Short mmCIF file of C-alpha atoms in Angstrom, two decimals:
data_model
loop_
_atom_site.label_atom_id
_atom_site.label_comp_id
_atom_site.label_asym_id
_atom_site.label_seq_id
_atom_site.Cartn_x
_atom_site.Cartn_y
_atom_site.Cartn_z
CA MET A 20 15.02 -14.88 20.49
CA ALA A 21 11.89 -12.73 20.45
CA GLU A 22 13.65 -10.31 18.10
CA VAL A 23 14.30 -13.13 15.61
CA GLU A 24 10.65 -14.23 15.77
CA GLN A 25 9.50 -10.64 15.23
CA LEU A 26 11.84 -10.27 12.24
CA SER A 27 10.55 -13.53 10.80
CA GLU A 28 6.94 -12.38 11.25
CA GLU A 29 7.73 -9.06 9.54
CA LEU A 30 9.36 -10.77 6.56
CA THR A 31 6.55 -13.34 6.26
CA THR A 32 3.90 -10.63 6.26
CA LEU A 33 5.89 -8.47 3.84
CA LYS A 34 6.41 -11.47 1.54
CA ARG A 35 2.67 -12.18 1.51
CA VAL A 36 1.80 -8.55 0.75
CA VAL A 37 4.38 -8.36 -2.06
CA GLN A 38 3.34 -11.66 -3.63
CA THR A 39 -0.40 -10.99 -3.50
CA SER A 40 0.14 -7.50 -4.92
CA LEU A 41 2.21 -9.03 -7.72
CA HIS A 42 -0.52 -11.50 -8.62
CA ARG A 43 -3.16 -8.76 -8.62
CA GLY A 44 -1.07 -6.43 -10.78
CA GLN A 45 -0.49 -3.93 -7.98
CA LEU A 46 3.31 -4.21 -7.87
CA SER A 47 5.92 -2.16 -9.71
CA LYS A 48 9.37 -3.73 -10.07
CA GLY A 49 12.61 -2.36 -11.44
CA VAL A 50 13.99 1.14 -11.23
CA HIS A 51 11.89 2.61 -14.04
CA GLU A 52 8.54 1.28 -12.80
CA VAL A 53 9.33 2.03 -9.14
CA CYS A 54 10.33 5.63 -9.89
CA LYS A 55 7.23 6.08 -12.05
CA ALA A 56 5.00 4.76 -9.23
CA ILE A 57 6.68 7.07 -6.71
CA GLU A 58 6.43 10.17 -8.92
CA SER A 59 2.77 9.53 -9.68
CA LYS A 60 2.14 8.98 -5.95
CA GLN A 61 0.62 5.56 -6.62
CA ALA A 62 3.06 3.69 -4.37
CA LYS A 63 1.93 2.96 -0.82
CA PHE A 64 5.50 1.94 0.08
CA VAL A 65 8.75 0.82 -1.52
CA VAL A 66 10.82 -2.25 -0.63
CA LEU A 67 14.54 -1.69 -1.26
CA ALA A 68 17.35 -4.26 -1.02
CA ASP A 69 20.31 -3.17 1.11
CA ASP A 70 22.80 -5.22 -0.91
CA CYS A 71 22.12 -3.37 -4.16
CA SER A 72 25.45 -2.95 -5.94
CA GLU A 73 24.56 0.42 -7.50
CA GLU A 74 24.77 3.16 -4.86
CA SER A 75 23.28 5.69 -7.28
CA TYR A 76 20.24 3.42 -7.71
CA LYS A 77 19.63 3.31 -3.97
CA LYS A 78 20.16 7.05 -3.61
CA LEU A 79 17.71 7.79 -6.43
CA VAL A 80 14.94 5.59 -5.00
CA VAL A 81 15.43 6.88 -1.44
CA ALA A 82 15.56 10.54 -2.55
CA LEU A 83 12.44 10.24 -4.70
CA ALA A 84 10.57 8.42 -1.96
CA LYS A 85 11.59 11.07 0.57
CA GLN A 86 10.55 13.87 -1.80
CA PHE A 87 7.09 12.37 -2.32
CA GLN A 88 6.80 11.18 1.32
CA ILE A 89 6.59 7.47 0.51
CA PRO A 90 8.07 5.08 3.10
CA VAL A 91 10.97 2.80 2.18
CA TRP A 92 11.11 -0.65 3.79
CA LYS A 93 14.60 -2.13 3.55
CA VAL A 94 15.37 -5.84 3.28
CA GLU A 95 18.85 -7.31 3.56
CA LYS A 96 19.13 -9.26 0.33
CA GLY A 97 17.96 -8.62 -3.20
CA ALA A 98 17.94 -12.38 -3.83
CA LEU A 99 15.19 -12.71 -1.25
CA LEU A 100 13.15 -10.07 -3.03
CA GLY A 101 13.85 -11.83 -6.34
CA GLU A 102 12.45 -15.08 -4.90
CA TRP A 103 9.32 -13.31 -3.71
CA ILE A 104 8.49 -11.91 -7.13
CA GLY A 105 9.36 -15.11 -8.97
CA ILE A 106 12.46 -14.19 -10.97
CA SER A 107 14.67 -16.83 -9.33
CA LYS A 108 14.64 -20.21 -11.04
CA PHE A 109 13.85 -23.39 -9.10
CA LEU A 110 14.23 -27.05 -10.04
CA THR A 111 11.85 -28.11 -7.27
CA LYS A 112 10.11 -26.12 -4.55
CA THR A 113 13.22 -26.20 -2.36
CA LYS A 114 16.13 -26.59 -4.80
CA LYS A 115 17.16 -23.31 -6.40
CA ILE A 116 18.94 -23.39 -9.77
CA LYS A 117 19.61 -19.70 -10.24
CA SER A 118 19.22 -16.86 -7.79
CA ARG A 119 18.35 -13.53 -9.38
CA LYS A 120 18.30 -10.28 -7.46
CA CYS A 121 15.66 -7.59 -7.49
CA SER A 122 16.73 -4.29 -5.99
CA SER A 123 13.36 -2.64 -5.47
CA VAL A 124 9.62 -3.01 -5.76
CA ALA A 125 6.78 -0.59 -5.07
CA VAL A 126 3.46 -1.80 -3.69
CA ARG A 127 0.78 0.34 -5.31
CA ASP A 128 -2.15 -1.18 -3.44
CA PHE A 129 -2.97 -4.07 -1.14
CA ALA A 130 -4.53 -7.09 -2.82
CA ILE A 131 -7.95 -8.26 -1.67
CA GLU A 132 -6.41 -11.48 -0.29
CA VAL A 133 -4.45 -9.54 2.34
CA SER A 134 -6.23 -9.75 5.68
CA GLU A 135 -7.07 -6.65 7.72
CA ALA A 136 -4.59 -7.74 10.41
CA GLU A 137 -1.77 -8.03 7.85
CA LYS A 138 -2.72 -4.71 6.29
CA GLN A 139 -2.74 -3.03 9.70
CA PHE A 140 0.62 -4.62 10.61
CA VAL A 141 2.23 -3.28 7.41
CA GLU A 142 0.66 0.18 7.79
CA ASP A 143 1.91 0.40 11.40
CA LYS A 144 5.37 -0.70 10.30
CA ILE A 145 5.63 1.81 7.44
CA LYS A 146 4.49 4.65 9.70
CA GLY A 147 7.56 3.93 11.82
CA LEU A 148 9.97 4.03 8.85
#
């Protein structure tokens, strides 16, 4: 039970960091932008969906991140990542019309709305990746 709560806390914090970075223009999304952010060493960390259908895509992102020593945080579903960055379509707040996947995003910097505790939590987590 505690493991589920911890996982939920991790995803909630990660969601907040991704969404605030998106709204502040500090998020790269899609293979081209993510690879560019990694190669220019602007990315603090990369979030990669485990259910990405293209194995070569995952291998490329992981290899580049490893080469430039940028941590990769994996989430289970790309649809979840798609919801976080706003590419899924909703009829109401809870009723989804179309679920769109996003395979990876790179957080270039933390937004000013992210609290110190959240920032520290994410930094501790990515050090362990």
